[in-house]
Coordinates of C-alpha atoms in Angstrom, one line a residue:
Chain A
X1 CA 49.3 73.3 16.9
X2 CA 47.8 70.6 19.1
X3 CA 48.1 71.0 22.9
X4 CA 51.1 69.4 24.6
X5 CA 51.2 68.3 28.2
X6 CA 54.4 70.3 28.5
X7 CA 52.4 73.5 28.4
X8 CA 49.8 72.7 30.9
X9 CA 51.8 71.3 33.8
X10 CA 50.5 73.7 36.3
X11 CA 47.3 71.7 36.2
X12 CA 49.1 68.6 37.5
X13 CA 50.1 69.6 41.0
X14 CA 46.6 69.2 42.5
X15 CA 45.7 72.8 43.4
X16 CA 42.4 72.1 41.7
X17 CA 42.0 68.3 41.8
X18 CA 41.6 66.4 38.6
X19 CA 38.6 64.3 37.8
X20 CA 38.9 60.9 36.2
X21 CA 36.0 59.3 34.4
X22 CA 36.0 55.6 33.6
X23 CA 33.4 53.1 32.6
X24 CA 32.9 49.4 33.5
X25 CA 32.3 46.4 31.3
X26 CA 28.6 47.3 30.9
X27 CA 29.4 50.9 29.9
X28 CA 28.3 52.4 33.3
X29 CA 30.3 55.5 33.9
X30 CA 32.2 56.3 37.2
X31 CA 34.0 59.4 38.3
X32 CA 36.5 60.2 41.0
X33 CA 38.8 62.9 42.2
X34 CA 42.5 62.4 41.7
X35 CA 45.0 63.6 44.3
X36 CA 47.8 63.8 41.8
X37 CA 48.8 63.6 38.2
X38 CA 52.5 63.3 37.5
X39 CA 54.2 64.5 34.3
X40 CA 56.3 61.7 32.9
X41 CA 57.1 62.9 29.4
X42 CA 55.4 64.4 26.4
X43 CA 53.4 61.3 25.8
X44 CA 52.8 59.9 29.3
X45 CA 51.4 60.9 32.6
X46 CA 51.0 58.9 35.8
X47 CA 48.1 58.9 38.1
X48 CA 48.2 58.0 41.8
X49 CA 46.7 54.6 42.7
X50 CA 45.8 54.7 46.4
X51 CA 42.8 52.5 46.9
X52 CA 41.4 49.5 45.0
X53 CA 38.2 51.3 44.1
X54 CA 35.7 51.4 41.3
X55 CA 38.1 53.5 39.2
X56 CA 40.8 50.9 39.5
X57 CA 38.4 48.0 38.7
X58 CA 37.1 49.9 35.6
X59 CA 40.6 50.7 34.3
X60 CA 41.5 47.1 34.4
X61 CA 38.6 46.1 32.2
X62 CA 38.5 49.3 30.1
X63 CA 41.8 51.1 29.9
X64 CA 40.6 54.2 28.1
X65 CA 39.8 57.0 30.5
X66 CA 39.0 60.7 30.4
X67 CA 40.7 63.2 32.7
X68 CA 39.4 66.7 33.4
X69 CA 42.2 69.1 34.5
X70 CA 41.9 72.7 35.5
X71 CA 44.5 75.4 35.7
X72 CA 44.3 77.5 38.9
X73 CA 46.2 80.2 37.0
X74 CA 44.3 80.6 33.8
X75 CA 41.0 78.8 34.7
X76 CA 41.5 76.8 31.5
X77 CA 40.0 73.3 31.6
X78 CA 41.5 70.4 29.6
X79 CA 40.0 67.1 28.7
X80 CA 42.7 64.4 28.3
X81 CA 42.0 61.1 26.7
X82 CA 44.3 58.5 28.2
X83 CA 45.0 54.8 27.9
X84 CA 46.3 52.8 30.9
X85 CA 49.6 51.0 30.3
X86 CA 51.1 49.7 33.5
X87 CA 51.6 50.3 37.3
X88 CA 54.9 51.0 38.9
X89 CA 55.4 50.2 42.6
X90 CA 59.0 51.2 43.1
X91 CA 61.6 53.3 41.5
X92 CA 62.1 57.0 40.6
X93 CA 58.5 57.7 39.3
X94 CA 57.0 56.0 42.3
X95 CA 59.2 57.9 44.8
X96 CA 58.5 61.2 43.1
X97 CA 54.8 60.6 43.5
X98 CA 55.0 59.2 46.9
X99 CA 56.8 62.2 48.3
X100 CA 54.4 64.6 46.5
X101 CA 51.4 62.7 47.8
X102 CA 52.7 62.9 51.4
X103 CA 52.7 66.7 51.0
X104 CA 49.2 66.7 49.5
X105 CA 47.9 64.4 52.2
X106 CA 49.2 66.6 54.9
X107 CA 47.8 69.7 53.3
X108 CA 44.4 68.2 53.0
X109 CA 44.2 66.6 56.4
X110 CA 44.6 63.1 54.8
X111 CA 47.9 62.0 56.4
X112 CA 47.6 58.3 57.2
X113 CA 44.7 58.0 54.7
X114 CA 46.5 58.7 51.4
X115 CA 49.1 56.1 50.7
X116 CA 50.5 55.5 47.3
X117 CA 50.1 51.9 46.2
X118 CA 51.3 52.4 42.7
X119 CA 52.0 54.9 39.9
X120 CA 49.6 54.1 37.1
X121 CA 51.3 55.1 33.8
X122 CA 49.0 56.2 31.0
X123 CA 49.6 57.1 27.3
X124 CA 48.2 60.5 26.3
X125 CA 45.9 59.9 23.3
X126 CA 44.6 63.5 23.0
X127 CA 44.4 66.8 24.9
X128 CA 41.5 69.1 24.2
X129 CA 40.8 72.5 25.7
X130 CA 37.3 72.8 27.1
X131 CA 35.5 75.8 25.6
X132 CA 35.0 78.6 28.1
X133 CA 36.3 81.9 29.4
X134 CA 39.9 81.9 30.5
X135 CA 42.4 84.3 32.2
X136 CA 45.6 85.5 30.5
X137 CA 48.7 83.7 31.6
X138 CA 50.9 85.9 33.9
X139 CA 54.4 86.6 32.8
X140 CA 56.7 84.3 34.9
X141 CA 58.9 86.1 37.5
X142 CA 62.0 84.4 36.1
X143 CA 62.9 83.8 32.5
X144 CA 64.5 80.4 33.1
X145 CA 66.4 80.2 29.8
X146 CA 68.1 83.6 30.3
X147 CA 68.8 82.8 33.9
X148 CA 70.4 79.5 32.9
X149 CA 72.5 81.1 30.2
X150 CA 73.9 83.6 32.7
X151 CA 74.5 80.8 35.3
X152 CA 76.3 78.6 32.7
X153 CA 78.7 81.4 31.8
X154 CA 79.4 82.1 35.5
X155 CA 79.9 78.4 36.5
X156 CA 82.1 77.9 33.5
X157 CA 84.4 80.7 34.6
X158 CA 85.2 79.3 38.1
X159 CA 88.8 78.3 38.7
X160 CA 88.4 75.8 41.5
X161 CA 85.8 73.9 43.5
X162 CA 85.5 76.5 46.3
X163 CA 84.8 79.4 43.9
X164 CA 82.4 77.1 42.0
X165 CA 80.4 76.5 45.2
X166 CA 80.2 80.2 46.0
X167 CA 79.2 81.0 42.5
X168 CA 76.5 78.4 42.4
X169 CA 75.0 79.8 45.6
X170 CA 75.2 83.3 44.2
X171 CA 73.6 82.3 40.9
X172 CA 70.7 80.5 42.6
X173 CA 70.1 83.6 44.6
X174 CA 70.5 86.3 42.0
X175 CA 69.1 84.5 38.9
X176 CA 66.4 82.2 40.4
X177 CA 65.6 84.2 43.6
X178 CA 66.2 81.1 45.7
X179 CA 66.8 82.2 49.3
X180 CA 67.4 78.8 51.1
X181 CA 69.6 76.1 49.6
X182 CA 72.0 73.4 50.5
X183 CA 74.6 71.6 48.4
X184 CA 75.5 68.2 49.6
X185 CA 78.1 65.8 48.4
X186 CA 77.6 62.0 48.1
X187 CA 79.7 59.6 50.2
X188 CA 79.1 56.4 48.3
X189 CA 81.0 54.1 50.6
X190 CA 79.3 55.7 53.7
X191 CA 75.9 55.8 52.0
X192 CA 75.3 59.3 53.1
X193 CA 75.5 62.9 52.0
X194 CA 77.4 65.7 53.7
X195 CA 76.6 69.4 53.5
X196 CA 79.3 71.3 51.7
X197 CA 77.6 74.7 51.2
X198 CA 74.4 76.4 52.2
X199 CA 72.7 79.7 52.0
X200 CA 69.9 81.4 54.0
X201 CA 70.3 79.7 57.4
X202 CA 71.5 81.1 60.7
X203 CA 74.1 78.2 60.9
X204 CA 75.7 76.9 57.8
X205 CA 75.5 73.3 58.9
X206 CA 78.6 72.5 56.8
X207 CA 79.6 69.0 57.7
X208 CA 76.1 67.8 58.7
X209 CA 75.1 64.5 57.2
X210 CA 72.0 62.7 55.9
X211 CA 71.7 59.0 55.2
X212 CA 70.9 58.0 51.6
X213 CA 67.1 57.4 51.6
X214 CA 66.2 59.9 54.3
X215 CA 63.9 62.8 53.6
X216 CA 63.6 64.5 50.2
X217 CA 67.4 64.8 49.9
X218 CA 68.1 61.2 50.7
X219 CA 65.4 59.8 48.5
X220 CA 66.6 62.0 45.6
X221 CA 70.1 60.5 46.1
X222 CA 68.9 57.0 46.3
X223 CA 66.6 57.2 43.2
X224 CA 68.8 59.6 41.3
X225 CA 65.7 61.6 40.5
X226 CA 64.3 65.1 41.5
X227 CA 61.9 65.0 44.4
X228 CA 59.6 67.9 44.8
X229 CA 57.0 68.5 47.6
X230 CA 54.6 71.5 47.7
X231 CA 53.3 71.3 51.3
X232 CA 54.8 70.7 54.8
X233 CA 54.7 67.1 55.7
X234 CA 56.0 65.4 58.8
X235 CA 56.7 62.2 56.7
X236 CA 59.6 64.0 55.0
X237 CA 60.7 66.3 57.8
X238 CA 64.4 66.0 58.4
X239 CA 64.7 65.3 62.1
X240 CA 62.5 62.3 61.9
X241 CA 63.6 61.1 58.5
X242 CA 67.2 61.1 59.5
X243 CA 66.7 59.4 62.8
X244 CA 64.5 56.7 61.3
X245 CA 66.7 56.1 58.4
X246 CA 69.9 56.0 60.4
X247 CA 68.4 53.5 62.8
X248 CA 67.2 51.3 60.0
X249 CA 70.5 51.3 58.1
X250 CA 72.7 50.9 61.1
X251 CA 74.4 54.2 60.4
X252 CA 73.4 55.7 63.7
X253 CA 76.8 55.4 65.3
X254 CA 78.9 56.8 62.5
X255 CA 76.5 59.5 61.2
X256 CA 77.5 63.1 61.9
X257 CA 75.0 64.3 64.4
X258 CA 77.0 66.9 66.4
X259 CA 76.5 69.3 63.4
X260 CA 72.8 70.0 62.8
X261 CA 71.5 69.9 59.3
X262 CA 70.5 73.5 58.4
X263 CA 67.0 74.0 57.1
X264 CA 63.8 75.9 57.5
X265 CA 61.9 74.6 60.6
X266 CA 58.6 74.5 58.6
X267 CA 59.6 74.1 55.0
X268 CA 56.5 73.9 52.9
X269 CA 58.0 73.6 49.4
X270 CA 61.1 71.4 49.0
X271 CA 63.0 70.4 45.9
X272 CA 66.0 68.2 45.7
X273 CA 67.8 67.6 42.4
X274 CA 70.6 65.0 41.9
X275 CA 74.0 66.3 40.8
X276 CA 75.5 63.8 38.4
X277 CA 78.4 63.6 35.9
X278 CA 78.8 60.9 33.4
X279 CA 76.2 58.8 35.0
X280 CA 77.7 59.0 38.5
X281 CA 75.9 60.6 41.4
X282 CA 78.1 63.4 42.9
X283 CA 75.6 65.0 45.3
X284 CA 72.3 66.8 45.7
X285 CA 71.2 70.4 45.3
X286 CA 68.4 71.1 47.7
X287 CA 66.2 74.3 47.7
X288 CA 63.3 75.1 50.0
X289 CA 60.7 77.7 50.8
X290 CA 58.2 78.3 53.6
X291 CA 55.6 79.1 51.0
X292 CA 53.2 76.4 49.7
X293 CA 53.7 75.2 46.1
X294 CA 56.7 77.5 45.6
X295 CA 58.5 75.3 43.1
X296 CA 56.8 74.0 40.0
X297 CA 57.8 71.8 37.0
X298 CA 59.6 74.7 35.4
X299 CA 61.8 75.3 38.5
X300 CA 62.5 71.6 38.6
X301 CA 63.6 71.6 34.9
X302 CA 65.8 74.7 35.4
X303 CA 67.5 73.3 38.4
X304 CA 68.0 69.9 36.8
X305 CA 69.8 71.7 33.9
X306 CA 71.7 73.8 36.4
X307 CA 72.8 70.7 38.4
X308 CA 74.0 69.0 35.2
X309 CA 76.3 71.9 34.5
X310 CA 77.4 72.0 38.1
X311 CA 78.1 68.3 38.1
X312 CA 80.4 68.5 35.1
X313 CA 82.2 71.4 36.7
X314 CA 82.6 69.6 40.1
X315 CA 84.0 66.6 38.3
X316 CA 86.4 68.7 36.3
X317 CA 87.8 70.5 39.3
X318 CA 88.2 67.2 41.2
X319 CA 90.3 65.7 38.4
X320 CA 92.4 68.8 38.0
X321 CA 93.1 69.1 41.7
X322 CA 94.2 65.5 41.9
X323 CA 96.3 65.3 38.8
X324 CA 97.9 68.7 39.0
X325 CA 101.7 68.6 38.9
X326 CA 102.4 72.2 39.7
X327 CA 105.6 72.9 41.6
X328 CA 105.2 72.8 45.3
X329 CA 104.6 76.1 46.9
X330 CA 107.6 77.4 48.8
X331 CA 107.2 76.4 52.4
X332 CA 106.6 79.5 54.4
X333 CA 109.2 80.5 57.0
X334 CA 109.2 78.0 59.9
X335 CA 108.7 80.7 62.5
X336 CA 107.1 79.0 65.4
X337 CA 103.8 80.5 66.4
X338 CA 103.6 81.9 69.9
X339 CA 100.8 82.3 72.3
X340 CA 98.4 80.0 74.1
X341 CA 98.7 76.3 73.1
X342 CA 95.7 74.8 71.2
X343 CA 95.0 71.2 72.1
X344 CA 94.1 69.0 69.0
X345 CA 92.6 65.8 70.2
X346 CA 92.0 62.9 67.9
X347 CA 89.9 59.8 68.5
X348 CA 90.9 57.1 66.1
X349 CA 87.7 55.1 66.4
X350 CA 85.8 57.6 64.3
X351 CA 88.5 60.1 63.4
X352 CA 86.8 62.8 65.4
X353 CA 88.8 65.9 66.2
X354 CA 88.3 68.3 69.1
X355 CA 90.1 71.7 69.3
X356 CA 90.6 72.2 73.0
X357 CA 87.3 70.8 74.2
X358 CA 85.2 71.8 71.2
X359 CA 84.1 69.3 68.6
X360 CA 85.3 70.1 65.1
X361 CA 84.6 67.3 62.6
X362 CA 84.9 63.5 62.3
X363 CA 85.3 60.9 59.5
X364 CA 87.4 61.6 56.4
X365 CA 87.8 65.3 57.1
X366 CA 89.0 64.5 60.6
X367 CA 91.5 62.0 59.4
X368 CA 92.9 64.5 56.9
X369 CA 93.3 67.2 59.6
X370 CA 95.0 64.7 61.9
X371 CA 97.4 63.8 59.1
X372 CA 98.2 67.4 58.4
X373 CA 98.9 68.5 62.0
X374 CA 100.9 65.3 62.7
X375 CA 103.2 66.1 59.8
X376 CA 103.4 69.7 60.9
X377 CA 104.2 68.7 64.5
X378 CA 106.7 66.0 63.6
X379 CA 108.5 67.6 60.6
X380 CA 107.4 71.2 60.5
X381 CA 105.7 70.5 57.3
X382 CA 103.1 73.0 56.0
X383 CA 102.8 72.4 52.2
X384 CA 100.6 69.5 50.9
X385 CA 99.1 68.3 47.6
X386 CA 95.8 66.5 46.9
X387 CA 97.7 63.9 44.9
X388 CA 99.8 62.7 47.8
X389 CA 96.9 62.9 50.3
X390 CA 94.8 60.7 48.1
X391 CA 97.3 57.8 48.5
X392 CA 98.2 58.5 52.1
X393 CA 97.3 55.3 54.1
X394 CA 96.5 57.4 57.2
X395 CA 93.5 59.0 55.5
X396 CA 91.7 56.0 54.2
X397 CA 89.5 57.6 51.6
X398 CA 86.3 55.6 51.4
X399 CA 86.6 54.9 47.7
X400 CA 88.5 55.7 44.5
X401 CA 85.7 58.0 43.4
X402 CA 85.5 59.9 46.6
X403 CA 86.0 63.6 46.1
X404 CA 89.1 64.6 48.1
X405 CA 88.9 68.2 47.0
X406 CA 85.3 68.4 48.4
X407 CA 86.5 66.9 51.7
X408 CA 89.2 69.6 51.9
X409 CA 86.7 72.3 51.2
X410 CA 84.5 70.9 54.0
X411 CA 87.5 70.9 56.4
X412 CA 88.6 74.3 55.3
X413 CA 85.1 75.7 55.9
X414 CA 84.7 74.1 59.3
X415 CA 88.1 75.4 60.4
X416 CA 87.2 78.9 59.2
X417 CA 83.8 78.8 60.9
X418 CA 85.6 77.7 64.1
X419 CA 88.2 80.5 63.9
X420 CA 90.6 78.4 66.0
X421 CA 93.8 79.5 64.4
X422 CA 94.3 76.6 62.0
X423 CA 93.5 77.2 58.4
X424 CA 94.1 75.7 54.9
X425 CA 95.1 78.1 52.2
X426 CA 95.2 77.2 48.5
X427 CA 98.5 77.8 46.8
X428 CA 97.7 76.4 43.4
X429 CA 95.9 73.6 41.7
X430 CA 95.7 70.7 44.0
X431 CA 98.0 72.3 46.5
X432 CA 97.6 74.1 49.8
X433 CA 99.4 75.1 52.9
X434 CA 98.5 74.6 56.5
X435 CA 98.6 77.8 58.6
X436 CA 98.9 77.6 62.3
X437 CA 98.6 80.7 64.5
X438 CA 99.1 79.1 67.9
X439 CA 101.4 76.3 69.2
X440 CA 99.6 73.0 68.9
X441 CA 99.5 70.1 71.3
X442 CA 98.5 66.9 69.7
X443 CA 96.6 64.4 71.9
X444 CA 95.7 61.0 70.7
X445 CA 92.4 60.3 72.4
Chain B
X1 CA 16.3 57.0 46.9
X2 CA 18.2 60.0 48.1
X3 CA 18.2 60.4 51.9
X4 CA 17.5 63.8 53.4
X5 CA 21.1 64.3 54.5
X6 CA 22.5 63.6 51.0
X7 CA 19.8 65.7 49.4
X8 CA 20.8 68.7 51.5
X9 CA 24.5 68.0 51.0
X10 CA 24.4 68.2 47.2
X11 CA 22.9 71.6 47.4
X12 CA 25.7 73.1 49.5
X13 CA 28.9 74.6 48.2
X14 CA 30.1 71.4 46.7
X15 CA 32.0 71.0 43.4
X16 CA 29.7 69.2 41.0
X17 CA 30.6 67.2 37.9
X18 CA 28.9 64.7 35.6
X19 CA 30.2 61.8 33.6
X20 CA 28.6 59.6 30.9
X21 CA 29.9 57.0 28.5
X22 CA 28.9 55.9 25.0
X23 CA 29.1 52.7 23.1
X24 CA 32.7 53.4 22.2
X25 CA 33.5 53.0 26.0
X26 CA 35.2 56.4 26.0
X27 CA 33.9 58.3 29.0
X28 CA 33.1 62.0 29.0
X29 CA 33.0 64.4 31.9
X30 CA 32.4 68.0 32.6
X31 CA 31.9 70.5 35.5
X32 CA 28.4 71.5 36.5
X33 CA 27.3 74.8 38.0
X34 CA 24.7 73.7 40.5
X35 CA 21.8 71.4 41.1
X36 CA 18.3 71.1 42.5
X37 CA 15.8 68.3 43.4
X38 CA 12.7 67.9 41.2
X39 CA 9.7 65.6 40.9
X40 CA 9.0 65.5 44.6
X41 CA 12.6 65.3 45.6
X42 CA 13.0 62.0 43.6
X43 CA 15.1 63.3 40.8
X44 CA 18.3 65.4 40.6
X45 CA 18.5 68.2 38.1
X46 CA 22.1 69.3 37.3
X47 CA 22.9 72.6 35.4
X48 CA 25.6 72.3 32.7
X49 CA 27.0 74.4 29.9
X50 CA 26.1 73.2 26.4
X51 CA 29.4 74.3 24.9
X52 CA 31.3 72.1 27.3
X53 CA 29.1 69.0 27.1
X54 CA 28.4 68.1 23.4
X55 CA 29.9 64.6 23.7
X56 CA 28.5 64.1 27.2
X57 CA 25.0 65.0 26.0
X58 CA 25.3 62.7 23.1
X59 CA 26.2 59.8 25.5
X60 CA 23.2 60.6 27.7
X61 CA 20.8 60.7 24.8
X62 CA 22.3 57.3 23.7
X63 CA 21.9 55.4 26.9
X64 CA 20.8 57.6 29.9
X65 CA 23.7 56.4 32.1
X66 CA 25.3 59.0 34.3
X67 CA 27.6 59.4 37.3
X68 CA 27.5 62.6 39.3
X69 CA 30.1 63.5 41.9
X70 CA 29.5 66.1 44.6
X71 CA 32.5 67.0 46.8
X72 CA 32.9 69.6 49.6
X73 CA 36.4 71.0 49.5
X74 CA 36.6 71.9 53.2
X75 CA 35.8 68.4 54.4
X76 CA 36.6 66.2 51.4
X77 CA 33.2 64.7 51.9
X78 CA 32.3 63.3 48.5
X79 CA 29.2 61.6 47.2
X80 CA 28.7 59.9 43.9
X81 CA 25.2 59.3 42.5
X82 CA 24.5 57.0 39.5
X83 CA 21.5 57.0 37.3
X84 CA 20.3 55.1 34.3
X85 CA 17.3 57.3 33.2
X86 CA 19.1 60.6 32.6
X87 CA 17.5 63.1 30.2
X88 CA 18.7 66.3 28.7
X89 CA 16.0 69.0 29.2
X90 CA 15.8 72.7 28.5
X91 CA 17.3 75.0 31.1
X92 CA 14.8 76.9 33.1
X93 CA 16.0 80.5 33.4
X94 CA 14.4 80.7 36.9
X95 CA 17.3 78.5 37.9
X96 CA 19.9 81.1 37.2
X97 CA 19.6 82.4 40.8
X98 CA 20.4 78.8 42.0
X99 CA 23.6 78.9 39.9
X100 CA 24.6 82.3 41.3
X101 CA 23.9 81.1 44.9
X102 CA 25.9 77.9 44.3
X103 CA 28.9 79.9 43.0
X104 CA 28.9 82.0 46.1
X105 CA 28.7 79.0 48.4
X106 CA 31.5 77.3 46.5
X107 CA 33.7 80.4 46.7
X108 CA 33.3 80.4 50.5
X109 CA 34.6 76.8 50.4
X110 CA 37.7 77.3 48.2
X111 CA 38.9 80.8 49.0
X112 CA 40.4 79.7 52.3
X113 CA 42.4 77.1 50.3
X114 CA 44.2 80.0 48.6
X115 CA 42.6 79.7 45.1
X116 CA 41.9 83.0 43.5
X117 CA 38.4 84.3 43.4
X118 CA 38.9 85.5 39.8
X119 CA 40.0 82.0 38.7
X120 CA 37.0 80.4 40.4
X121 CA 34.5 82.9 38.9
X122 CA 36.1 82.3 35.5
X123 CA 35.8 78.5 35.8
X124 CA 32.1 79.0 36.8
X125 CA 31.4 81.5 34.1
X126 CA 28.2 81.0 32.1
X127 CA 25.8 82.6 29.7
X128 CA 22.0 82.1 29.8
X129 CA 21.8 80.8 26.2
X130 CA 24.5 78.2 26.8
X131 CA 22.8 76.3 29.5
X132 CA 21.1 72.9 29.7
X133 CA 19.8 70.7 32.5
X134 CA 20.4 67.0 33.0
X135 CA 17.7 65.2 35.1
X136 CA 18.1 61.7 36.5
X137 CA 16.8 59.5 39.3
X138 CA 19.6 58.4 41.6
X139 CA 19.7 54.6 41.4
X140 CA 22.8 54.2 43.6
X141 CA 24.8 56.4 45.9
X142 CA 28.4 55.9 47.0
X143 CA 30.5 57.6 49.6
X144 CA 33.8 58.6 48.0
X145 CA 35.2 60.5 51.0
X146 CA 38.8 59.4 51.0
X147 CA 39.4 56.6 53.6
X148 CA 38.9 53.0 54.2
X149 CA 35.1 53.2 53.4
X150 CA 35.6 55.1 50.1
X151 CA 33.5 53.6 47.3
X152 CA 31.0 51.8 49.5
X153 CA 27.3 52.2 48.9
X154 CA 25.7 54.8 51.1
X155 CA 24.1 53.4 54.2
X156 CA 26.1 50.1 54.0
X157 CA 27.6 48.8 57.2
X158 CA 31.4 48.4 57.5

């Protein structure tokens, strides 16, 4: 069986740099180190184009090149015969390589020197293993196929979005050994992502936001493609990326900044995978580690498959919650709560809510809570359905495709974290009740 | 041709590799295991493994054109030498100690990068009956240290 690029992808991440040999019109050879080789598919790889150097000049006159790759795991060397096809200067492939190069540049002290000008796409003509002694390949710590099988069964058994999110976090921890992760939902109209679940951080950061295009997560969302970095890089660090991107896009005023994005202070390895369903972006799954080169191509493949299943399930639960016609839950007894009054203050400009003087949430989730407590205060109402909330003009959902169920999960989790005596309890598909433990005083700020 | 600084540099713990190209315009390249200067420091002798260089050797015998790259992992300093009079000669077994010394120097360079010693020793594995030497006179030298001056002839002014 001939060698396939699929089976030697550990050579591509630059642990041992590749060597590209070219020759000019007169047949004079030239050789250079390559920062990065990107797997495209079984027949193509892309090489980073950073400088207009002799390699570049030669490739343009003689597109056939030889690439020498070395596995840091098995010590195997491979000689690839390639033919240059084209250069891409924007889009998913370019962004994948740009992010990865930023990590490599930072790791090798070349920040500010390495800059991706283009992704040169080559057709693989042949792969030959160079004769020589090699090391046996270590058994991988995770059998991805078995892990995915178990995850699929567990995700498929979830009854609603909230249990799906919990199960997804459990699966990534127990099946893939991932300790630090975030799950963010896409707000298309707001061109941002909001954190709906996280694992492995002192503060959950639920409700925190990232503009589309900011950092690994934002670029993943913008390009609808996995973004993976193996080394710490300031260029994709979140604090800076969010500030720069929010300022550039004019989002700075409306972006949620009171809730800090969770995350490792010095993440070395980062991987963001888009969550999609039927061609639509729903969110991003983000995992990270403080170890260098923690996630490889196999991890990326496994999480892309996992995210595909997660996306279908999220979409299913959204539809079910919004179309459910189950009988309304009986309104609980209207016994008025006693005790100290809790002030609920609402600022209409950005739908921000403060409980007493403590900030809770703003935006869509803030508008939902204000609607619920207003109905409760005015009519003693406690039972609600997703279906009616979706069309309630007071909530102003940003778009027909916006996931109301996800907004409710966000609100529920923020309320639970706050422990302020207001909670939302599911009573059936697409139905829930508002529980209030203290008298409320509504204040329109 | 080779200045004293470059001559010393290529004999430190650098990664060494060699490329050649035949009439079919398909380049060939392979890793080398060390080098030395010969003929009154005028020529460079590079130690290669025969089993890994059949096509490369054929190219050299065809036209004598080579490109050799020397790169120091800890600093990224990289030098490319070109030659047009390369010859393949028998390996002198007295040079085995140069190979051993070079492997140790290279290990000191890459172990701090987190690459396993076993992997490096395996990549640099050799047997005495599988060795050959490529000798050439450097006719051009280029700095390939990443940065704005990468690719410029050595000694040129910005």
